[in-house]
């Protein structure tokens, strides 16, 4: 396996067509699978290309005069295709892009790169958006060909998708919009009722979401990080206290008496399949939320027929899940909490209240991390190293251990607490090829437990995440650095002119930082490390390594000792700094004695201190 690079998106592009097509840009930007598997620059590049393709579609629509009502037919799409091919083919081809060999361009910067959002049992980015974005290629037998001449989406499919996305039906700009999106994306509804009925139900849901948003913002109910049962009661009173407002609610909620369905009931009990919180999302969860304006009796909402429906507690948990932003550190660590709240695997069978509480625990642990990093100053040099993790661990254990243990929680017996309310509960999002919730975040959140053999132990005293892995994850999330991972074979990794964290892992690796102030960690194996230009930090790791910081003021870190055995002593290295600028330093770091193993050392080593 080749090396793989990861970084966070720094600035998200936005769609500029002023139509619902702008949703494609936004949905690419919040796809958790893409976020965890790519460079941020590739994601933003794909988003920008999608916006350019949307602009072409809009321009072609306006030029041809088709779909004036927002409904696209096969003949409309054929006309758009002909216009693009006659007037904008070169621009279209560049924006669509390709992925031949090792180079990706245009929309292909994100297509087939790990996206996980689903739309009617198809991958939203890789199949649906990609199908739409074949709109300028040749049509053969009613099917678009792709950039390689192979059959892709049918013209009829593209017409349907354009109809479904051209008008944005989720417009509250809150997490409640996910409800509307999930209604439209439900495969069961698509199989059982026509688009016009789905669209009507989605519009009603959007109206009800807007009513909820207005109540929540009017009373600032989410300021404490949750929507409580008393908050739900207050929203209910607010809706019912005004005749016009209540009538609006009743119309939007709708009914299904006899043969007529109205409002949200256009989609409720019409075949929806999506499962959230071990319940049917549309028929039970969303329907329960949307009883918000009916009477409350004995802790339950009554429905339109006066029968008992969802409990006030469940509705409070569900609204908190969708509406409340629980990430509050203002750092990249918030991405972990945000992902907990949108992980569909976690949401499928886990109680919403448990997810909310697990997300709150993660946010609390993130605050501990931020406070510890700030208090210890470990990131002052621009990096968090494995030695810094030891310092951070000691700070947590000395100052906030009881709080840490409570937030981390446990899952002994049949009871889960703290972060364990979401850990190992079905999450599927991957970051760095590992499960984000169960492995990466959980590994970070062992920061206050004991350290043994360069690993954090877990709550049961078992070995968990390695210190250099945790350091790299914090460099990614907290410092928002680019991380380049090798594997356990002999890798050759070359960085760019940016500041990057290179991780060799096992094998005899050749790691070159290039430009920028890099952190280079050879880890296991007899590695060759070259810093290049910049003020670099070099860790040879275990075994006998060759290190050359190159230009700039470079630091060679050594830790461990012979008495500690294989998991401690880092071998006999050859350090020769060939740079002619800066001051180069060997630094021994450790809580006890440190043995610096060198094969040789002399005046020509290039080390000043």
Coordinates of C-alpha atoms in Angstrom, one line a residue:
X1 CA 0.0 0.0 0.0
X2 CA 1.3 3.4 -0.9
X3 CA 1.6 6.3 1.5
X4 CA -1.6 8.4 2.1
X5 CA -2.0 12.1 2.8
X6 CA -4.7 13.7 4.9
X7 CA -5.6 17.2 5.9
X8 CA -8.7 19.1 6.9
X9 CA -10.6 21.6 4.8
X10 CA -9.7 25.1 5.8
X11 CA -12.2 27.2 3.8
X12 CA -15.3 25.7 2.3
X13 CA -16.4 27.0 -1.1
X14 CA -20.1 27.7 -1.5
X15 CA -22.4 27.1 -4.4
X16 CA -23.2 30.2 -6.5
X17 CA -26.0 29.3 -8.8
X18 CA -28.7 30.5 -6.5
X19 CA -30.6 27.2 -7.1
X20 CA -30.9 24.0 -5.3
X21 CA -28.0 22.7 -7.3
X22 CA -25.8 24.5 -4.7
X23 CA -26.8 21.6 -2.4
X24 CA -24.3 19.4 -4.3
X25 CA -21.4 21.6 -3.3
X26 CA -22.5 21.7 0.3
X27 CA -23.2 18.0 0.5
X28 CA -19.7 17.2 -0.9
X29 CA -18.2 19.5 1.8
X30 CA -19.9 17.7 4.7
X31 CA -19.5 14.1 3.5
X32 CA -17.8 12.4 6.5
X33 CA -16.3 9.7 4.4
X34 CA -14.6 12.2 2.1
X35 CA -13.4 14.3 5.1
X36 CA -11.6 11.3 6.7
X37 CA -9.9 10.0 3.5
X38 CA -8.5 12.9 1.6
X39 CA -6.6 16.1 1.5
X40 CA -8.7 19.1 2.2
X41 CA -7.5 20.8 -0.9
X42 CA -8.8 17.9 -3.0
X43 CA -12.2 18.2 -1.4
X44 CA -12.4 21.9 -2.0
X45 CA -11.1 21.3 -5.5
X46 CA -14.0 18.9 -6.1
X47 CA -16.5 21.3 -4.6
X48 CA -15.3 24.1 -6.9
X49 CA -15.6 21.8 -9.9
X50 CA -19.1 20.8 -8.9
X51 CA -20.1 24.5 -8.6
X52 CA -18.6 25.1 -12.1
X53 CA -20.6 22.2 -13.5
X54 CA -23.7 23.5 -11.8
X55 CA -23.1 26.9 -13.5
X56 CA -22.9 25.2 -16.9
X57 CA -26.1 23.3 -16.3
X58 CA -27.9 26.6 -15.2
X59 CA -26.4 28.5 -18.2
X60 CA -27.6 25.7 -20.6
X61 CA -31.0 25.6 -19.0
X62 CA -31.4 29.3 -19.4
X63 CA -30.1 29.3 -23.0
X64 CA -32.5 26.5 -24.1
X65 CA -35.5 27.7 -22.0
X66 CA -36.2 24.2 -20.7
X67 CA -37.6 23.2 -17.3
X68 CA -39.1 26.6 -16.5
X69 CA -41.1 24.9 -13.7
X70 CA -38.1 23.1 -12.2
X71 CA -39.2 19.8 -13.6
X72 CA -36.7 18.2 -16.0
X73 CA -37.7 15.8 -18.7
X74 CA -35.6 13.5 -20.9
X75 CA -36.0 16.0 -23.8
X76 CA -34.9 18.9 -21.5
X77 CA -31.7 17.0 -20.5
X78 CA -31.0 16.1 -24.1
X79 CA -31.3 19.8 -25.0
X80 CA -29.0 20.8 -22.2
X81 CA -26.5 18.1 -23.3
X82 CA -26.6 19.4 -26.9
X83 CA -26.0 23.0 -25.8
X84 CA -23.1 22.1 -23.6
X85 CA -21.5 20.0 -26.3
X86 CA -21.9 22.8 -28.9
X87 CA -20.8 25.7 -26.7
X88 CA -18.9 24.6 -23.6
X89 CA -17.5 21.2 -24.2
X90 CA -13.8 22.0 -23.3
X91 CA -14.9 23.8 -20.1
X92 CA -17.2 20.9 -19.2
X93 CA -14.5 18.3 -19.8
X94 CA -12.0 20.1 -17.6
X95 CA -14.6 20.6 -14.8
X96 CA -15.7 17.0 -14.9
X97 CA -12.1 15.9 -14.8
X98 CA -10.6 12.4 -14.8
X99 CA -8.6 10.0 -12.6
X100 CA -6.3 8.4 -15.0
X101 CA -3.2 7.0 -13.4
X102 CA -2.3 8.7 -10.1
X103 CA -3.6 12.2 -11.1
X104 CA -7.2 13.3 -10.3
X105 CA -8.7 16.5 -11.7
X106 CA -12.0 18.4 -11.6
X107 CA -14.9 16.6 -10.0
X108 CA -12.9 13.4 -10.0
X109 CA -10.9 14.9 -7.0
X110 CA -13.8 13.6 -4.9
X111 CA -15.5 11.0 -7.0
X112 CA -14.7 7.4 -5.8
X113 CA -12.6 8.9 -3.0
X114 CA -14.5 7.5 0.0
X115 CA -17.8 9.4 0.1
X116 CA -20.4 7.7 2.2
X117 CA -23.6 9.6 2.0
X118 CA -26.5 7.6 0.5
X119 CA -29.3 8.7 -1.7
X120 CA -32.0 6.1 -2.4
X121 CA -29.6 3.2 -1.8
X122 CA -27.0 4.8 -4.1
X123 CA -23.8 6.7 -3.2
X124 CA -24.7 10.4 -3.3
X125 CA -21.4 11.7 -4.6
X126 CA -20.0 8.7 -6.5
X127 CA -23.2 7.7 -8.4
X128 CA -25.9 10.5 -8.2
X129 CA -23.8 13.6 -8.5
X130 CA -21.3 11.9 -10.8
X131 CA -24.3 10.8 -13.0
X132 CA -25.6 14.4 -13.2
X133 CA -22.1 15.6 -14.1
X134 CA -21.9 13.3 -17.1
X135 CA -24.4 15.7 -18.7
X136 CA -21.9 17.0 -21.3
X137 CA -20.7 13.6 -22.6
X138 CA -22.1 11.6 -25.5
X139 CA -25.6 10.1 -25.2
X140 CA -25.9 6.6 -26.7
X141 CA -29.1 4.5 -26.5
X142 CA -30.6 6.8 -23.9
X143 CA -27.5 6.6 -21.7
X144 CA -24.7 9.0 -21.0
X145 CA -21.2 7.7 -21.7
X146 CA -18.5 8.5 -19.2
X147 CA -15.0 10.0 -19.9
X148 CA -13.8 6.5 -20.9
X149 CA -16.7 5.8 -23.3
X150 CA -18.5 3.4 -20.9
X151 CA -22.2 3.6 -20.1
X152 CA -23.1 5.6 -17.1
X153 CA -26.4 7.1 -15.9
X154 CA -29.4 7.1 -18.2
X155 CA -30.8 10.4 -19.4
X156 CA -34.0 9.6 -17.6
X157 CA -32.1 9.1 -14.3
X158 CA -30.3 12.4 -14.7
X159 CA -33.6 14.2 -15.5
X160 CA -35.1 12.8 -12.2
X161 CA -32.0 13.8 -10.2
X162 CA -32.0 17.3 -11.6
X163 CA -35.7 17.7 -10.7
X164 CA -35.0 16.4 -7.2
X165 CA -32.1 18.8 -6.5
X166 CA -32.9 21.8 -8.6
X167 CA -35.2 23.2 -5.9
X168 CA -33.8 23.3 -2.4
X169 CA -36.4 22.0 0.0
X170 CA -34.3 22.2 3.1
X171 CA -33.9 25.8 3.9
X172 CA -33.7 26.4 7.7
X173 CA -29.9 26.4 7.7
X174 CA -30.0 24.3 10.8
X175 CA -29.4 20.6 11.5
X176 CA -33.2 20.1 11.1
X177 CA -32.5 20.3 7.3
X178 CA -31.1 16.8 7.5
X179 CA -34.7 15.6 8.2
X180 CA -35.9 17.0 5.0
X181 CA -32.9 15.6 3.1
X182 CA -33.5 12.2 4.6
X183 CA -37.1 12.2 3.5
X184 CA -36.2 13.0 -0.1
X185 CA -33.4 10.4 0.0
X186 CA -35.5 7.5 1.4
X187 CA -35.6 4.6 -1.1
X188 CA -38.9 3.2 0.3
X189 CA -40.7 6.5 -0.4
X190 CA -39.2 6.6 -3.9
X191 CA -40.5 3.1 -4.6
X192 CA -44.0 3.7 -3.3
X193 CA -45.1 7.2 -4.0
X194 CA -44.6 9.7 -6.9
X195 CA -42.1 12.5 -6.7
X196 CA -44.7 15.2 -6.4
X197 CA -46.0 13.6 -3.2
X198 CA -42.5 13.3 -1.8
X199 CA -41.8 16.9 -2.6
X200 CA -45.0 18.0 -0.9
X201 CA -44.2 16.1 2.2
X202 CA -40.6 17.4 2.2
X203 CA -42.0 21.0 1.9
X204 CA -44.3 20.4 4.8
X205 CA -41.4 19.1 6.9
X206 CA -39.4 22.1 6.0
X207 CA -42.2 24.4 7.1
X208 CA -42.5 22.5 10.4
X209 CA -38.7 22.7 10.9
X210 CA -38.9 26.5 10.3
X211 CA -41.6 26.7 13.0
X212 CA -39.3 24.8 15.4
X213 CA -36.4 27.0 14.5
X214 CA -38.4 30.2 15.2
X215 CA -39.5 29.0 18.6
X216 CA -36.0 27.8 19.6
X217 CA -34.3 31.0 18.5
X218 CA -37.1 33.2 20.0
X219 CA -36.5 31.8 23.5
X220 CA -32.8 30.9 22.9
X221 CA -33.6 27.4 24.1
X222 CA -30.4 25.7 22.7
X223 CA -28.0 28.1 24.6
X224 CA -27.3 25.4 27.2
X225 CA -26.3 22.8 24.6
X226 CA -29.6 20.8 24.6
X227 CA -33.3 20.9 24.2
X228 CA -34.9 19.8 27.4
X229 CA -38.4 18.4 28.1
X230 CA -39.3 21.8 29.6
X231 CA -38.1 23.5 26.4
X232 CA -40.3 21.2 24.3
X233 CA -43.3 22.1 26.5
X234 CA -42.4 25.8 26.0
X235 CA -42.3 25.3 22.2
X236 CA -45.7 23.5 22.4
X237 CA -47.2 26.4 24.4
X238 CA -45.8 29.0 21.9
X239 CA -47.4 27.2 19.0
X240 CA -50.8 26.7 20.7
X241 CA -51.0 30.2 22.2
X242 CA -51.4 31.9 18.8
X243 CA -54.4 30.9 16.6
X244 CA -52.6 31.8 13.3
X245 CA -49.5 29.9 14.4
X246 CA -51.4 26.9 15.5
X247 CA -53.4 26.8 12.2
X248 CA -50.1 26.9 10.3
X249 CA -48.9 24.0 12.3
X250 CA -52.0 21.9 11.7
X251 CA -51.9 22.5 8.0
X252 CA -48.2 21.6 7.8
X253 CA -48.7 18.5 9.9
X254 CA -51.6 17.4 7.8
X255 CA -53.7 14.3 8.0
X256 CA -54.6 11.1 6.1
X257 CA -58.3 10.7 6.7
X258 CA -60.0 8.7 4.1
X259 CA -58.2 8.7 0.7
X260 CA -56.7 12.2 1.1
X261 CA -53.2 12.9 2.5
X262 CA -52.0 16.4 3.3
X263 CA -49.0 18.1 4.8
X264 CA -46.3 15.9 6.3
X265 CA -48.8 13.0 6.0
X266 CA -48.0 12.9 2.3
X267 CA -45.0 10.9 3.3
X268 CA -45.8 9.5 6.7
X269 CA -46.7 5.8 6.6
X270 CA -46.1 5.7 2.9
X271 CA -43.3 3.1 2.8
X272 CA -40.3 4.9 4.2
X273 CA -37.4 2.6 5.2
X274 CA -34.8 4.7 6.8
X275 CA -34.0 3.6 10.4
X276 CA -32.8 6.0 13.1
X277 CA -32.6 5.2 16.8
X278 CA -34.0 1.7 16.1
X279 CA -37.2 3.3 14.8
X280 CA -38.6 4.2 11.4
X281 CA -37.2 7.7 10.9
X282 CA -40.1 9.2 8.9
X283 CA -43.0 7.3 10.4
X284 CA -42.0 7.4 14.1
X285 CA -39.1 9.8 14.9
X286 CA -39.9 12.7 12.5
X287 CA -43.7 12.2 12.9
X288 CA -43.2 12.3 16.7
X289 CA -41.3 15.5 16.4
X290 CA -44.0 17.0 14.2
X291 CA -46.7 16.4 16.8
X292 CA -45.0 19.4 18.6
X293 CA -48.1 21.5 18.4
X294 CA -50.7 19.0 19.6
X295 CA -51.8 18.5 23.2
X296 CA -49.5 17.0 25.8
X297 CA -51.1 14.4 28.2
X298 CA -49.3 12.4 30.8
X299 CA -45.8 13.2 29.3
X300 CA -46.9 12.2 25.8
X301 CA -48.0 14.2 22.7
X302 CA -51.4 13.3 21.4
X303 CA -51.7 12.9 17.6
X304 CA -54.2 14.5 15.3
X305 CA -56.8 11.9 16.3
X306 CA -56.2 12.4 20.0
X307 CA -54.3 9.1 20.5
X308 CA -51.1 9.0 22.5
X309 CA -47.9 9.4 20.4
X310 CA -44.3 10.2 21.2
X311 CA -43.1 11.0 24.7
X312 CA -41.9 14.5 25.4
X313 CA -38.6 13.1 26.5
X314 CA -38.0 11.3 23.2
X315 CA -39.0 14.4 21.2
X316 CA -36.5 16.5 23.3
X317 CA -33.7 14.0 22.6
X318 CA -34.6 13.9 18.9
X319 CA -34.7 17.6 18.5
X320 CA -31.4 18.0 20.4
X321 CA -29.9 15.4 18.1
X322 CA -30.8 17.2 14.9
X323 CA -30.8 20.8 15.9
X324 CA -28.2 21.4 18.6
X325 CA -24.5 22.0 17.6
X326 CA -22.7 20.3 20.5
X327 CA -19.1 21.1 19.4
X328 CA -17.9 24.1 21.4
X329 CA -14.1 24.3 21.5
X330 CA -13.8 26.4 18.3
X331 CA -10.9 24.1 17.2
X332 CA -10.6 21.3 14.7
X333 CA -11.4 18.9 17.5
X334 CA -15.0 19.9 17.0
X335 CA -15.0 17.8 13.8
X336 CA -15.0 14.7 16.0
X337 CA -18.2 15.8 17.8
X338 CA -19.8 16.9 14.6
X339 CA -19.2 13.5 13.1
X340 CA -20.6 11.7 16.1
X341 CA -23.8 13.6 15.4
X342 CA -24.0 12.6 11.7
X343 CA -22.6 9.1 11.7
X344 CA -25.4 7.1 10.2
X345 CA -24.1 3.8 11.5
X346 CA -24.2 5.1 15.0
X347 CA -27.7 6.7 14.5
X348 CA -29.3 3.5 13.1
X349 CA -29.6 1.6 16.4
X350 CA -28.3 3.9 19.1
X351 CA -30.7 5.9 21.3
X352 CA -30.7 9.6 20.4
X353 CA -30.2 10.5 24.1
X354 CA -27.1 8.3 24.3
X355 CA -25.7 9.9 21.2
X356 CA -26.3 13.4 22.6
X357 CA -24.7 12.5 25.9
X358 CA -21.7 10.8 24.2
X359 CA -21.2 13.8 22.0
X360 CA -21.3 16.0 25.1
X361 CA -18.7 13.8 26.7
X362 CA -16.5 14.1 23.6
X363 CA -16.9 17.9 23.7
X364 CA -15.9 17.9 27.4
X365 CA -12.8 15.7 26.6
X366 CA -11.9 18.1 23.8
X367 CA -12.0 21.0 26.2
X368 CA -9.7 19.1 28.5
X369 CA -7.3 18.6 25.6
X370 CA -7.4 22.2 24.6
X371 CA -6.9 23.4 28.2
X372 CA -4.0 20.9 28.6
X373 CA -2.3 21.9 25.4
X374 CA -2.6 25.6 26.3
X375 CA -1.4 25.1 29.9
X376 CA 1.6 23.0 29.0
X377 CA 2.6 24.9 25.9
X378 CA 3.4 21.7 24.1
X379 CA 2.3 23.0 20.7
X380 CA 4.3 26.2 20.9
X381 CA 6.8 24.9 18.3
X382 CA 3.9 24.1 15.9
X383 CA 3.8 20.4 16.5
X384 CA 2.6 17.8 19.0
X385 CA 5.0 14.9 19.4
X386 CA 4.8 11.6 21.2
X387 CA 6.9 13.2 24.0
X388 CA 4.3 16.0 24.2
X389 CA 1.6 13.4 24.6
X390 CA 3.5 12.2 27.8
X391 CA 3.5 15.8 29.1
X392 CA -0.2 16.2 28.3
X393 CA -1.0 12.9 29.9
X394 CA 0.8 14.0 33.1
X395 CA -1.1 17.3 33.1
X396 CA -4.5 15.5 32.9
X397 CA -3.6 13.0 35.6
X398 CA -2.3 15.7 37.9
X399 CA -5.0 18.3 37.5
X400 CA -8.2 16.8 36.1
X401 CA -8.1 13.0 36.5
X402 CA -11.5 12.6 38.1
X403 CA -13.2 14.7 35.5
X404 CA -11.4 12.8 32.8
X405 CA -12.5 9.4 34.1
X406 CA -16.1 10.6 34.3
X407 CA -16.1 12.0 30.8
X408 CA -14.3 9.0 29.3
X409 CA -16.8 6.7 30.9
X410 CA -17.0 2.9 30.7
X411 CA -19.2 0.1 29.4
X412 CA -19.0 -2.4 32.2
X413 CA -21.9 -4.8 32.4
X414 CA -25.0 -3.4 30.7
X415 CA -24.3 0.2 31.6
X416 CA -22.5 2.7 29.4
X417 CA -21.4 6.1 30.6
X418 CA -19.5 9.1 29.2
X419 CA -17.9 8.7 25.8
X420 CA -18.6 5.0 25.9
X421 CA -22.2 5.8 25.2
X422 CA -21.1 6.0 21.5
X423 CA -17.9 4.0 21.4
X424 CA -18.4 0.6 19.9
X425 CA -22.1 1.3 19.2
X426 CA -22.2 1.0 15.4
X427 CA -20.3 4.0 14.1
X428 CA -19.0 3.6 10.6
X429 CA -17.1 6.8 9.7
X430 CA -13.5 6.2 8.8
X431 CA -10.5 8.5 9.3
X432 CA -7.0 7.5 8.2
X433 CA -8.4 4.1 7.4
X434 CA -9.6 3.6 11.0
X435 CA -13.0 3.9 12.6
X436 CA -13.1 7.5 13.8
X437 CA -15.4 7.0 16.9
X438 CA -14.2 3.6 18.0
X439 CA -10.5 3.8 17.3
X440 CA -9.2 7.3 16.5
X441 CA -11.3 9.5 18.9
X442 CA -11.3 6.7 21.5
X443 CA -7.5 6.5 21.3
X444 CA -7.2 10.2 21.8
X445 CA -9.7 10.1 24.7
X446 CA -7.5 7.7 26.6
X447 CA -5.2 10.7 27.2
X448 CA -5.6 10.5 31.0
X449 CA -4.9 6.8 31.6
X450 CA -1.5 5.2 32.3
X451 CA 1.3 4.9 29.6
X452 CA 3.1 1.7 29.1
X453 CA 5.5 0.7 26.3
X454 CA 4.7 3.9 24.4
X455 CA 1.0 3.2 24.5
X456 CA -1.9 4.7 26.4
X457 CA -3.7 2.1 28.4
X458 CA -7.5 1.9 28.4
X459 CA -9.8 1.9 31.4
X460 CA -9.2 -1.8 31.9
X461 CA -5.5 -1.5 31.9
X462 CA -5.1 -3.0 28.3
X463 CA -2.8 -1.5 25.7
X464 CA -4.6 1.0 23.5
X465 CA -3.4 3.7 21.1
X466 CA 0.3 4.4 20.4
X467 CA 1.7 7.7 21.5
X468 CA 2.9 8.7 18.1
X469 CA -0.5 7.9 16.6
X470 CA -2.2 10.1 19.1
X471 CA 0.3 12.8 18.4
X472 CA -0.5 12.6 14.7
X473 CA -4.2 12.7 15.2
X474 CA -4.0 15.8 17.4
X475 CA -1.7 17.4 14.8
X476 CA -4.5 16.7 12.3
X477 CA -7.5 17.8 14.3
X478 CA -6.1 20.4 16.7
X479 CA -3.3 21.9 14.7
X480 CA -4.9 21.1 11.4
X481 CA -1.7 19.9 9.8
X482 CA -1.2 17.6 6.9
X483 CA -0.4 14.0 7.9
X484 CA 1.3 11.6 5.5
X485 CA 1.2 8.0 6.7
X486 CA 3.2 5.1 5.4
X487 CA 2.6 1.5 6.5
X488 CA 4.6 -1.5 7.8
X489 CA 6.5 -2.0 4.6
X490 CA 9.5 -0.1 3.4
X491 CA 8.0 3.2 2.2
X492 CA 9.5 6.1 0.3
X493 CA 7.6 9.3 1.3
X494 CA 8.4 12.8 0.0
X495 CA 6.7 15.8 1.5
X496 CA 5.9 19.1 -0.2
X497 CA 6.9 22.7 0.6
X498 CA 4.2 22.8 3.4
X499 CA 4.6 21.8 7.0
X500 CA 3.8 18.1 7.2
X501 CA 3.9 15.2 9.7
X502 CA 5.5 12.2 8.0
X503 CA 4.9 8.8 9.7
X504 CA 6.9 5.8 8.4
X505 CA 5.7 3.0 10.7
X506 CA 7.4 -0.3 10.3
X507 CA 9.9 -1.2 7.5
X508 CA 13.1 0.5 6.4
X509 CA 11.6 3.8 5.2
X510 CA 13.0 6.7 3.3
X511 CA 11.3 9.9 4.5
X512 CA 12.0 13.3 3.0
X513 CA 10.3 16.4 4.3
X514 CA 10.9 18.7 1.4
X515 CA 10.2 22.3 2.3
X516 CA 8.4 23.6 5.3
X517 CA 8.9 22.9 9.0
X518 CA 8.2 19.2 9.2
X519 CA 7.8 16.6 11.9
X520 CA 9.4 13.3 10.6
X521 CA 8.9 10.1 12.5
X522 CA 10.6 7.0 11.2
X523 CA 9.1 4.7 13.9
X524 CA 10.2 1.0 13.6
X525 CA 12.9 -0.1 11.1
X526 CA 16.2 1.2 9.9
X527 CA 15.0 4.4 8.4
X528 CA 16.6 7.3 6.4
X529 CA 15.2 10.7 7.4
X530 CA 15.9 13.9 5.5
X531 CA 14.4 17.2 6.7
X532 CA 15.1 19.2 3.6
X533 CA 14.6 23.0 3.8
X534 CA 13.0 24.3 7.0
X535 CA 13.2 23.9 10.8
X536 CA 12.4 20.2 11.2
X537 CA 11.8 17.8 14.1
X538 CA 13.2 14.4 13.4
X539 CA 12.5 11.2 15.3
X540 CA 14.5 8.2 14.2
X541 CA 12.5 5.8 16.4
X542 CA 13.5 2.2 17.0
X543 CA 16.4 0.6 15.3
X544 CA 19.5 2.1 13.7
X545 CA 18.6 5.1 11.6
X546 CA 20.3 7.7 9.4
X547 CA 19.1 11.3 10.0
X548 CA 19.9 14.5 8.1
X549 CA 17.9 17.6 8.9
X550 CA 19.3 19.6 6.0
X551 CA 18.8 23.4 5.9
X552 CA 17.4 25.3 8.8
X553 CA 17.4 24.8 12.6
X554 CA 16.7 21.2 13.0
X555 CA 16.0 19.2 16.2
X556 CA 16.8 15.5 16.6
X557 CA 14.7 14.0 19.4
X558 CA 15.9 10.9 21.3
X559 CA 14.1 9.2 24.2
X560 CA 14.3 5.9 26.0
X561 CA 17.2 4.0 27.6
X562 CA 18.9 0.6 27.4
X563 CA 17.5 -0.5 30.7
X564 CA 14.0 -0.2 29.3
X565 CA 14.6 -2.8 26.6
X566 CA 13.1 -3.1 23.2
X567 CA 10.2 -0.8 23.8
X568 CA 12.5 2.0 25.1
X569 CA 16.0 2.2 23.6
X570 CA 15.9 3.7 20.1
X571 CA 19.0 2.2 18.6
X572 CA 22.3 3.5 17.4
X573 CA 21.8 6.3 14.8
X574 CA 23.9 8.2 12.4
X575 CA 23.2 11.9 12.5
X576 CA 24.9 14.1 9.9
X577 CA 23.3 17.5 9.3
X578 CA 24.4 18.7 5.9
X579 CA 22.7 22.1 6.1
X580 CA 24.7 25.2 6.3
X581 CA 22.1 27.4 7.9
X582 CA 20.5 27.5 11.3
X583 CA 21.4 25.8 14.6
X584 CA 20.9 22.1 14.9
X585 CA 20.3 20.3 18.2
X586 CA 20.1 16.8 19.7
X587 CA 17.5 16.8 22.4
X588 CA 17.1 14.0 25.0
X589 CA 13.5 13.8 26.2
X590 CA 12.1 11.5 28.9
X591 CA 10.8 11.3 32.4
X592 CA 13.9 9.2 33.4
X593 CA 17.4 8.7 32.1
X594 CA 17.8 8.8 28.3
X595 CA 20.6 7.0 26.4
X596 CA 21.5 8.6 23.1
X597 CA 22.7 5.9 20.8
X598 CA 25.1 7.1 18.1
X599 CA 27.2 5.1 15.8
X600 CA 29.7 7.9 15.6
X601 CA 29.8 11.6 16.4
X602 CA 32.4 14.3 15.6
X603 CA 33.1 17.8 14.5
X604 CA 31.7 17.1 11.0
X605 CA 28.3 16.0 12.3
X606 CA 26.8 19.4 11.7
X607 CA 25.3 19.5 15.2
X608 CA 25.8 22.7 17.1
X609 CA 24.1 21.9 20.4

